[in-house]
Amino acid sequence: MAAALLATYPVLLVTDARFVDGLYFENFLEAGRFDIVEGLFASTSMHIWAWMMRPLSGVAGGGYFFRAAEFLSILTLSASILFTTGRMGGLALSERLGLAVLAGVYPVYSSAMMSSTVIYYLPTALFFAAWAIYFSNAMTDKSRPWTEALLLAVLFISFIHNSLLVFQYALLLTLFLVKSGGLDRIWNLRLAGQFALRHAHMILLPPIFFATRLLLLPPSGIYAHHNTLLFDPARNLKSMAVLGFNAIARNLAEAGTWALPVLIAIGLAVYVLRPRLQDAYWRKTMFLAVLGGILTLAALFPYGAVGKGGVPLKSFGMRYAAQMGLGLGLMLLAWVRSLPGVGEKGRTIVLVLLILLVGRVSFGDQLLWQGRWAKDMATIRVLSRLPLPPPGTVLLWDDGWKIGGEAYRSFELSWLMREAWGHESWIGMYKGDRTIAEFAQRREDRAELRDQYLLSEFVANGCSATLRLTSTIPETSHQYLGWQYLTKRFFEPREEMDAWLERLLTIEIGPQECGTVPI
């Protein structure tokens, strides 16, 4: 299992790339500006992450620590699934391993390239590890007060990742179904009441956490209303549908063919219609399929509840699907078990094939983001050779070479310009980020925004200029570009790599247009 994950995530462990929020946190931690990092986390009641990051303040290369923690988190997630399914019974070792690895190589985890997604993946790993132990204890009906107290503390910390508050109840339902003997017991009120009394502390833990955090660590600052609940059924359902379609159907389609999701659906339908539901094997298969659907919906629900699911496939917004690997893995395993006339060896071969197909997508996504980093490094090299625009100019980025589904944020553009020109005297605006007018209207936050957007020397001169970026290399895959960057970084002299970067793109800065910038 560990070897399969290492083979899937080598780029994650060696990359020097920085993106979006990862660039943001790494930049301020390296600069020793812990006050900015702490303020950002405090604004969303996530103070504990700032406290955990404090040792990295003033330390270069914090991203390597973050990405190592992310990889270990994915490994812990898979190990927890392997351990828990061993306590459930009814699954062959090959099926348990296949499920654990499928969940771990799920393509959304390539968003770990952003490094700051550690605040998603580490609590998810803690949550699954705690639940693996709790599940084991519950299956034996042994009372271990000290162990349970420790597990409650770990779960309490993991809930800082808000979506796990919902997943807690999905796993409680899973435990109830396993303990009670299957899906047909779900409406047994007597068993449900006994279960609720036995596990009341786990049922009450999420609201206790929510109330405690609101009382002791209330949100504050410019992001205090970030991710607030939205009661708009149409938008809620649409957000869930879009996130589910991108994270499941499109990833599966890319893993094999567009027919793969259809084949899976047909396989499950054939299974459901077979007159063998009393057979233990088929009952277990049905249980896995339904459980996978429940866990998938539980993973989607939090982002639907805040109307935040419409993220592009190849974007770091895919981190929102961090809990979907288990549900998808269960549904894929149910599909494999439903294949007619296929024995255990055949199912193992199919599982290995699925792992290779899905893992290939995850590996390719990492190379894609490495390709974008090559573009970013080339941008800095080319910018450094251009005449400096007048300080205070707003540069409107016209990017003709888009890599991935993620638009550049203004602070990313500010960072690129600072690295190239050595000053924080310009602001970049890119399609998809806040507009100049929106920035100008936030007078009360101006000082805070200057720090956060790397604008310490920016004094608006009322002028803007268009910056056009164009690729100069033949059309090639972005994954191949990432592969080239890695091979040149590790196996070629720095001078040759710098020369290669400068040949990747051209940048032109147009004439200034003054009097039209509302800032």
Tab-separated table of C-alpha atoms in Angstrom, residues 38-448:
chain	number	residue	atom	x	y	z
A	38	GLU	CA	-2.330	34.201	12.561
A	39	GLY	CA	-4.768	36.931	11.551
A	40	LEU	CA	-5.948	34.996	8.509
A	41	PHE	CA	-6.629	31.831	10.478
A	42	ALA	CA	-8.250	33.788	13.311
A	43	SER	CA	-10.714	35.302	10.858
A	44	THR	CA	-12.172	31.812	10.270
A	45	SER	CA	-11.799	30.503	13.862
A	46	MET	CA	-8.893	28.244	12.852
A	47	HIS	CA	-6.358	29.598	15.356
A	48	ILE	CA	-4.921	26.164	16.038
A	49	TRP	CA	-3.409	25.992	12.550
A	50	ALA	CA	-1.546	29.233	13.156
A	51	TRP	CA	-0.231	27.900	16.457
A	52	MET	CA	0.933	24.698	14.772
A	53	MET	CA	2.695	26.694	12.047
A	54	ARG	CA	4.466	29.061	14.455
A	55	PRO	CA	7.681	26.927	14.569
A	56	LEU	CA	8.029	27.489	10.798
A	57	SER	CA	8.004	31.287	11.131
A	58	GLY	CA	11.245	32.602	9.679
A	59	VAL	CA	12.172	29.178	8.252
A	60	ALA	CA	12.793	28.699	4.522
A	61	GLY	CA	11.209	25.743	2.727
A	62	GLY	CA	8.130	25.349	4.905
A	63	GLY	CA	6.285	23.919	1.928
A	64	TYR	CA	8.369	20.738	2.111
A	65	PHE	CA	7.123	20.178	5.669
A	66	PHE	CA	3.541	20.805	4.595
A	67	ARG	CA	3.707	18.436	1.632
A	68	ALA	CA	5.402	15.714	3.681
A	69	ALA	CA	2.584	16.054	6.216
A	70	GLU	CA	0.064	15.821	3.383
A	71	PHE	CA	1.602	12.623	2.039
A	72	LEU	CA	1.673	11.080	5.517
A	73	SER	CA	-1.954	12.142	5.914
A	74	ILE	CA	-2.956	10.321	2.724
A	75	LEU	CA	-1.002	7.258	3.895
A	76	THR	CA	-2.744	7.412	7.287
A	77	LEU	CA	-6.125	7.696	5.573
A	78	SER	CA	-5.475	4.548	3.535
A	79	ALA	CA	-4.073	2.640	6.526
A	80	SER	CA	-7.120	3.573	8.609
A	81	ILE	CA	-9.467	2.266	5.907
A	82	LEU	CA	-7.485	-0.984	5.662
A	83	PHE	CA	-7.606	-1.423	9.446
A	84	THR	CA	-11.319	-0.622	9.748
A	85	THR	CA	-12.463	-2.908	6.928
A	86	GLY	CA	-10.563	-5.715	8.624
A	87	ARG	CA	-12.874	-5.301	11.617
A	88	MET	CA	-16.007	-5.292	9.435
A	89	GLY	CA	-15.428	-8.785	8.062
A	90	GLY	CA	-16.690	-10.252	4.808
A	91	LEU	CA	-14.001	-8.738	2.578
A	92	ALA	CA	-10.954	-10.503	1.171
A	93	LEU	CA	-7.552	-8.967	1.907
A	94	SER	CA	-7.170	-8.030	-1.767
A	95	GLU	CA	-10.494	-6.168	-1.620
A	96	ARG	CA	-9.515	-4.327	1.550
A	97	LEU	CA	-6.151	-3.345	0.086
A	98	GLY	CA	-7.771	-2.317	-3.176
A	99	LEU	CA	-10.273	-0.102	-1.363
A	100	ALA	CA	-7.583	1.506	0.805
A	101	VAL	CA	-5.319	2.263	-2.148
A	102	LEU	CA	-8.176	3.483	-4.371
A	103	ALA	CA	-9.180	5.963	-1.678
A	104	GLY	CA	-5.567	7.109	-1.332
A	105	VAL	CA	-4.825	7.641	-5.026
A	106	TYR	CA	-8.084	9.495	-5.661
A	107	PRO	CA	-7.108	12.343	-8.040
A	108	VAL	CA	-8.387	15.180	-5.830
A	109	TYR	CA	-5.371	14.658	-3.571
A	110	SER	CA	-3.123	16.092	-6.275
A	111	SER	CA	-4.377	19.440	-4.939
A	112	ALA	CA	-1.828	18.791	-2.172
A	113	MET	CA	0.641	20.456	-4.565
A	114	MET	CA	-0.734	23.722	-3.133
A	115	SER	CA	0.868	22.770	0.260
A	116	SER	CA	-1.667	24.772	2.287
A	117	THR	CA	-4.162	21.962	1.703
A	118	VAL	CA	-2.427	20.406	4.717
A	119	ILE	CA	-5.211	22.093	6.714
A	120	TYR	CA	-7.659	19.810	4.861
A	121	TYR	CA	-5.718	16.557	4.707
A	122	LEU	CA	-4.105	16.443	8.156
A	123	PRO	CA	-7.419	16.761	10.051
A	124	THR	CA	-8.974	14.242	7.650
A	125	ALA	CA	-6.192	11.786	8.516
A	126	LEU	CA	-6.611	12.422	12.252
A	127	PHE	CA	-10.349	11.930	11.891
A	128	PHE	CA	-10.060	8.610	10.044
A	129	ALA	CA	-7.345	7.317	12.384
A	130	ALA	CA	-9.449	8.127	15.446
A	131	TRP	CA	-12.485	6.522	13.859
A	132	ALA	CA	-10.522	3.380	12.971
A	133	ILE	CA	-9.706	2.848	16.649
A	134	TYR	CA	-13.198	3.792	17.803
A	135	PHE	CA	-14.742	1.425	15.258
A	136	SER	CA	-12.520	-1.404	16.472
A	137	ASN	CA	-13.454	-0.766	20.100
A	138	ALA	CA	-17.154	-0.573	19.241
A	139	MET	CA	-17.085	-3.877	17.362
A	140	THR	CA	-15.695	-5.653	20.444
A	141	ASP	CA	-17.994	-3.789	22.884
A	142	LYS	CA	-15.047	-3.209	25.188
A	143	SER	CA	-15.026	-0.084	27.333
A	144	ARG	CA	-11.708	1.769	27.225
A	145	PRO	CA	-12.359	5.154	28.920
A	146	TRP	CA	-8.863	6.562	28.521
A	147	THR	CA	-8.666	5.524	24.885
A	148	GLU	CA	-12.049	7.046	24.147
A	149	ALA	CA	-11.089	10.278	25.916
A	150	LEU	CA	-8.012	10.537	23.691
A	151	LEU	CA	-10.058	9.768	20.580
A	152	LEU	CA	-12.565	12.473	21.487
A	153	ALA	CA	-9.722	14.975	21.815
A	154	VAL	CA	-8.315	13.989	18.410
A	155	LEU	CA	-11.750	14.212	16.794
A	156	PHE	CA	-12.335	17.578	18.459
A	157	ILE	CA	-9.170	18.917	16.822
A	158	SER	CA	-10.008	17.354	13.452
A	159	PHE	CA	-13.357	19.169	13.358
A	160	ILE	CA	-11.450	22.364	12.579
A	161	HIS	CA	-11.972	21.074	9.043
A	162	ASN	CA	-15.679	21.886	9.110
A	163	SER	CA	-16.893	19.282	6.631
A	164	LEU	CA	-15.860	16.514	9.031
A	165	LEU	CA	-18.670	17.603	11.349
A	166	VAL	CA	-21.089	16.118	8.808
A	167	PHE	CA	-18.932	13.076	8.063
A	168	GLN	CA	-19.049	12.187	11.765
A	169	TYR	CA	-22.726	11.293	11.410
A	170	ALA	CA	-22.128	9.350	8.201
A	171	LEU	CA	-19.615	7.140	10.013
A	172	LEU	CA	-21.956	6.771	12.989
A	173	LEU	CA	-24.587	5.505	10.549
A	174	THR	CA	-21.994	3.153	9.063
A	175	LEU	CA	-21.161	1.779	12.505
A	176	PHE	CA	-24.849	1.308	13.287
A	177	LEU	CA	-25.473	-0.596	10.052
A	178	VAL	CA	-22.448	-2.836	10.593
A	179	LYS	CA	-23.332	-3.523	14.226
A	180	SER	CA	-27.030	-4.112	13.588
A	181	GLY	CA	-26.470	-6.525	10.728
A	182	GLY	CA	-27.215	-4.693	7.491
A	183	LEU	CA	-29.444	-2.313	5.588
A	184	ASP	CA	-32.712	-3.972	6.580
A	185	ARG	CA	-32.148	-2.907	10.207
A	186	ILE	CA	-31.919	0.787	9.437
A	187	TRP	CA	-35.555	1.389	10.489
A	188	ASN	CA	-35.351	-0.662	13.700
A	189	LEU	CA	-36.108	2.045	16.269
A	190	ARG	CA	-35.261	-0.109	19.273
A	191	LEU	CA	-31.781	-0.885	17.980
A	192	ALA	CA	-31.336	2.737	16.915
A	193	GLY	CA	-32.255	3.958	20.402
A	194	GLN	CA	-29.831	1.564	22.076
A	195	PHE	CA	-27.103	2.608	19.667
A	196	ALA	CA	-27.765	6.318	20.281
A	197	LEU	CA	-27.459	5.854	24.050
A	198	ARG	CA	-24.224	3.878	23.733
A	199	HIS	CA	-22.662	6.448	21.396
A	200	ALA	CA	-24.304	9.622	22.695
A	201	HIS	CA	-20.936	11.288	23.282
A	202	MET	CA	-20.052	10.853	19.601
A	203	ILE	CA	-23.439	12.197	18.523
A	204	LEU	CA	-23.106	15.278	20.725
A	205	LEU	CA	-19.456	15.987	19.933
A	206	PRO	CA	-19.992	18.069	16.725
A	207	PRO	CA	-22.486	20.544	18.256
A	208	ILE	CA	-20.326	20.797	21.393
A	209	PHE	CA	-17.328	21.606	19.225
A	210	PHE	CA	-19.275	24.148	17.191
A	211	ALA	CA	-20.607	25.932	20.294
A	212	THR	CA	-17.217	25.888	22.039
A	213	ARG	CA	-15.422	27.332	19.048
A	214	LEU	CA	-18.021	30.035	18.567
A	215	LEU	CA	-17.737	31.002	22.238
A	216	LEU	CA	-13.961	30.856	22.701
A	217	LEU	CA	-12.649	31.567	19.198
A	218	PRO	CA	-15.208	33.707	17.366
A	219	PRO	CA	-14.361	34.614	13.753
A	220	SER	CA	-13.034	38.105	13.131
A	221	GLY	CA	-11.453	40.138	10.350
A	222	ILE	CA	-12.191	40.453	6.660
A	223	TYR	CA	-12.979	36.728	6.228
A	224	ALA	CA	-15.240	36.430	9.280
A	225	HIS	CA	-18.244	35.560	7.094
A	226	HIS	CA	-16.344	33.100	4.910
A	227	ASN	CA	-18.267	29.865	4.197
A	228	THR	CA	-21.476	30.898	5.957
A	229	LEU	CA	-24.492	28.622	5.564
A	230	LEU	CA	-26.699	29.362	2.586
A	231	PHE	CA	-30.354	28.345	2.490
A	232	ASP	CA	-31.059	28.265	-1.223
A	233	PRO	CA	-32.127	24.719	-2.183
A	234	ALA	CA	-31.567	25.233	-5.901
A	235	ARG	CA	-28.064	26.587	-5.418
A	236	ASN	CA	-27.267	24.040	-2.698
A	237	LEU	CA	-28.212	21.119	-4.950
A	238	LYS	CA	-26.443	22.617	-7.944
A	239	SER	CA	-23.224	23.039	-5.945
A	240	MET	CA	-23.344	19.412	-4.834
A	241	ALA	CA	-24.125	18.201	-8.353
A	242	VAL	CA	-21.311	20.164	-10.000
A	243	LEU	CA	-18.721	19.135	-7.413
A	244	GLY	CA	-19.838	15.506	-7.630
A	245	PHE	CA	-19.802	15.493	-11.428
A	246	ASN	CA	-16.320	17.015	-11.627
A	247	ALA	CA	-14.782	15.044	-8.788
A	248	ILE	CA	-16.283	11.654	-9.676
A	249	ALA	CA	-17.604	11.326	-13.223
A	250	ARG	CA	-14.975	13.461	-14.954
A	251	ASN	CA	-12.088	11.967	-12.988
A	252	LEU	CA	-13.294	8.445	-13.755
A	253	ALA	CA	-13.748	9.371	-17.394
A	254	GLU	CA	-10.195	10.659	-17.554
A	255	ALA	CA	-8.942	7.555	-15.764
A	256	GLY	CA	-10.218	5.270	-18.503
A	257	THR	CA	-12.768	6.232	-21.069
A	258	TRP	CA	-16.005	8.179	-21.041
A	259	ALA	CA	-17.716	4.801	-20.927
A	260	LEU	CA	-16.276	3.834	-17.544
A	261	PRO	CA	-18.873	5.639	-15.362
A	262	VAL	CA	-21.635	4.177	-17.547
A	263	LEU	CA	-20.196	0.677	-17.238
A	264	ILE	CA	-20.041	1.063	-13.467
A	265	ALA	CA	-23.676	2.184	-13.332
A	266	ILE	CA	-24.746	-0.735	-15.554
A	267	GLY	CA	-22.791	-3.184	-13.419
A	268	LEU	CA	-24.458	-1.955	-10.250
A	269	ALA	CA	-27.894	-2.020	-11.901
A	270	VAL	CA	-27.367	-5.607	-13.076
A	271	TYR	CA	-26.376	-6.554	-9.558
A	272	VAL	CA	-29.416	-4.875	-7.989
A	273	LEU	CA	-31.802	-6.664	-10.350
A	274	ARG	CA	-30.329	-10.118	-9.771
A	275	PRO	CA	-32.554	-12.417	-7.714
A	276	ARG	CA	-29.769	-13.284	-5.261
A	277	LEU	CA	-30.171	-10.657	-2.576
A	278	GLN	CA	-30.394	-13.272	0.168
A	279	ASP	CA	-26.948	-14.548	-0.733
A	280	ALA	CA	-24.390	-13.218	1.805
A	281	TYR	CA	-21.930	-12.196	-0.891
A	282	TRP	CA	-24.485	-10.163	-2.799
A	283	ARG	CA	-25.922	-8.634	0.350
A	284	LYS	CA	-22.439	-7.464	1.282
A	285	THR	CA	-21.985	-6.023	-2.204
A	286	MET	CA	-25.262	-4.116	-1.949
A	287	PHE	CA	-24.209	-2.851	1.469
A	288	LEU	CA	-20.909	-1.541	0.073
A	289	ALA	CA	-22.651	0.213	-2.833
A	290	VAL	CA	-25.244	1.931	-0.639
A	291	LEU	CA	-22.647	2.824	1.975
A	292	GLY	CA	-20.448	4.335	-0.727
A	293	GLY	CA	-23.355	6.473	-1.891
A	294	ILE	CA	-24.124	7.637	1.662
A	295	LEU	CA	-20.512	8.595	2.355
A	296	THR	CA	-20.226	10.378	-0.978
A	297	LEU	CA	-23.321	12.462	-0.241
A	298	ALA	CA	-21.950	13.227	3.229
A	299	ALA	CA	-18.735	14.476	1.633
A	300	LEU	CA	-20.648	16.675	-0.825
A	301	PHE	CA	-23.199	18.091	1.598
A	302	PRO	CA	-21.024	20.635	3.496
A	303	TYR	CA	-19.994	22.402	0.297
A	304	GLY	CA	-23.521	22.348	-1.029
A	305	ALA	CA	-24.675	23.883	2.254
A	306	VAL	CA	-22.473	26.936	1.672
A	307	GLY	CA	-23.062	27.020	-2.091
A	308	LYS	CA	-19.426	26.291	-2.818
A	309	GLY	CA	-19.159	23.406	-5.211
A	310	GLY	CA	-18.798	24.880	-8.683
A	311	VAL	CA	-15.046	24.425	-8.971
A	312	PRO	CA	-13.212	23.508	-12.203
A	313	LEU	CA	-11.832	19.980	-12.485
A	314	LYS	CA	-8.150	20.906	-12.742
A	315	SER	CA	-8.145	23.434	-9.931
A	316	PHE	CA	-7.100	23.500	-6.318
A	317	GLY	CA	-10.798	23.771	-5.475
A	318	MET	CA	-10.802	19.982	-5.848
A	319	ARG	CA	-9.595	19.927	-2.236
A	320	TYR	CA	-13.282	20.286	-1.382
A	321	ALA	CA	-13.678	16.623	-2.356
A	322	ALA	CA	-11.129	15.430	0.210
A	323	GLN	CA	-13.603	13.086	1.933
A	324	MET	CA	-14.961	11.566	-1.282
A	325	GLY	CA	-12.217	9.001	-1.831
A	326	LEU	CA	-13.723	6.454	0.562
A	327	GLY	CA	-17.236	6.671	-0.885
A	328	LEU	CA	-15.952	6.409	-4.442
A	329	GLY	CA	-13.700	3.495	-3.487
A	330	LEU	CA	-16.620	1.627	-1.939
A	331	MET	CA	-18.769	2.098	-5.040
A	332	LEU	CA	-15.933	0.942	-7.291
A	333	LEU	CA	-15.364	-2.100	-5.091
A	334	ALA	CA	-19.088	-2.918	-5.230
A	335	TRP	CA	-18.942	-2.653	-9.010
A	336	VAL	CA	-15.969	-5.030	-9.188
A	337	ARG	CA	-17.766	-7.520	-6.934
A	338	SER	CA	-20.863	-7.317	-9.164
A	339	LEU	CA	-19.022	-8.400	-12.322
A	340	PRO	CA	-20.628	-11.706	-13.411
A	341	GLY	CA	-18.457	-14.794	-13.585
A	342	VAL	CA	-15.349	-13.142	-12.115
A	343	GLY	CA	-13.608	-14.940	-9.245
A	344	GLU	CA	-11.405	-13.513	-6.514
A	345	LYS	CA	-8.263	-13.483	-8.692
A	346	GLY	CA	-10.138	-11.781	-11.495
A	347	ARG	CA	-11.503	-9.162	-9.105
A	348	THR	CA	-7.999	-8.527	-7.819
A	349	ILE	CA	-6.763	-7.941	-11.371
A	350	VAL	CA	-9.625	-5.514	-12.051
A	351	LEU	CA	-8.903	-3.645	-8.797
A	352	VAL	CA	-5.224	-3.324	-9.701
A	353	LEU	CA	-6.206	-2.032	-13.139
A	354	LEU	CA	-8.538	0.551	-11.574
A	355	ILE	CA	-5.793	1.661	-9.194
A	356	LEU	CA	-3.374	2.100	-12.094
A	357	LEU	CA	-5.920	4.076	-14.132
A	358	VAL	CA	-6.969	6.358	-11.275
A	359	GLY	CA	-3.394	6.717	-10.011
A	360	ARG	CA	-2.268	7.739	-13.487
A	361	VAL	CA	-4.677	10.680	-13.378
A	362	SER	CA	-3.419	11.723	-9.956
A	363	PHE	CA	0.215	11.476	-11.070
A	364	GLY	CA	-0.556	13.398	-14.258
A	365	ASP	CA	-2.307	16.153	-12.310
A	366	GLN	CA	0.804	16.667	-10.205
A	367	LEU	CA	2.903	16.966	-13.354
A	368	LEU	CA	0.359	19.451	-14.736
A	369	TRP	CA	0.823	21.705	-11.704
A	370	GLN	CA	4.570	21.266	-11.958
A	371	GLY	CA	4.197	22.503	-15.538
A	372	ARG	CA	2.420	25.601	-14.303
A	373	TRP	CA	5.290	26.195	-11.885
A	374	ALA	CA	7.711	26.015	-14.809
A	375	LYS	CA	5.617	28.717	-16.460
A	376	ASP	CA	5.722	30.802	-13.261
A	377	MET	CA	9.497	30.516	-13.035
A	378	ALA	CA	9.764	31.469	-16.698
A	379	THR	CA	7.520	34.478	-16.049
A	380	ILE	CA	9.861	35.722	-13.324
A	381	ARG	CA	12.916	35.265	-15.557
A	382	VAL	CA	11.359	37.112	-18.499
A	383	LEU	CA	9.889	39.908	-16.340
A	384	SER	CA	13.281	40.536	-14.746
A	385	ARG	CA	14.701	41.506	-18.157
A	386	LEU	CA	11.948	44.023	-18.961
A	387	PRO	CA	11.992	47.749	-18.127
A	388	LEU	CA	10.136	48.432	-14.881
A	389	PRO	CA	6.689	50.006	-15.286
A	390	PRO	CA	6.155	53.245	-13.335
A	391	PRO	CA	5.525	52.428	-9.642
A	392	GLY	CA	1.850	52.452	-8.731
A	393	THR	CA	0.725	51.033	-12.079
A	394	VAL	CA	-2.072	48.475	-12.198
A	395	LEU	CA	-1.016	45.693	-14.583
A	396	LEU	CA	-3.906	43.940	-16.306
A	397	TRP	CA	-2.717	40.410	-17.090
A	398	ASP	CA	-3.793	39.015	-20.451
A	399	ASP	CA	-2.610	35.427	-20.106
A	400	GLY	CA	-2.616	33.529	-23.385
A	401	TRP	CA	-1.118	30.373	-21.872
A	402	LYS	CA	-3.439	28.938	-19.243
A	403	ILE	CA	-2.319	25.800	-17.435
A	404	GLY	CA	-4.867	24.048	-15.244
A	405	GLY	CA	-8.253	25.315	-14.153
A	406	GLU	CA	-6.994	27.802	-11.578
A	407	ALA	CA	-6.916	31.557	-12.205
A	408	TYR	CA	-4.060	33.542	-10.715
A	409	ARG	CA	-4.867	35.546	-7.600
A	410	SER	CA	-3.662	39.129	-7.320
A	411	PHE	CA	-1.235	38.231	-4.552
A	412	GLU	CA	0.316	35.580	-6.824
A	413	LEU	CA	0.861	38.196	-9.523
A	414	SER	CA	2.277	40.597	-6.929
A	415	TRP	CA	4.678	37.868	-5.825
A	416	LEU	CA	5.811	37.183	-9.398
A	417	MET	CA	6.495	40.895	-9.917
A	418	ARG	CA	8.296	41.252	-6.604
A	419	GLU	CA	10.520	38.262	-7.354
A	420	ALA	CA	11.340	39.725	-10.767
A	421	TRP	CA	11.671	43.426	-9.894
A	422	GLY	CA	12.558	43.390	-6.202
A	423	HIS	CA	9.764	45.728	-5.074
A	424	GLU	CA	6.092	45.670	-4.064
A	425	SER	CA	5.114	48.698	-6.123
A	426	TRP	CA	2.613	47.171	-8.589
A	427	ILE	CA	-0.672	45.351	-8.404
A	428	GLY	CA	-1.724	42.721	-10.930
A	429	MET	CA	-5.328	41.995	-11.864
A	430	TYR	CA	-6.324	38.740	-13.533
A	431	LYS	CA	-9.652	37.463	-14.796
A	432	GLY	CA	-11.364	35.641	-11.963
A	433	ASP	CA	-9.920	37.728	-9.144
A	434	ARG	CA	-11.483	40.765	-7.462
A	435	THR	CA	-11.700	43.865	-9.640
A	436	ILE	CA	-9.907	47.158	-9.197
A	437	ALA	CA	-13.149	48.806	-8.123
A	438	GLU	CA	-13.772	46.180	-5.438
A	439	PHE	CA	-10.255	46.635	-4.120
A	440	ALA	CA	-10.668	50.405	-4.046
A	441	GLN	CA	-13.977	50.259	-2.189
A	442	ARG	CA	-12.520	48.366	0.765
A	443	ARG	CA	-11.088	51.487	2.382
A	444	GLU	CA	-11.401	50.177	5.912
A	445	ASP	CA	-9.294	47.137	5.006
A	446	ARG	CA	-6.699	48.990	2.949
A	447	ALA	CA	-3.739	48.518	5.338
A	448	GLU	CA	-4.570	44.851	5.833
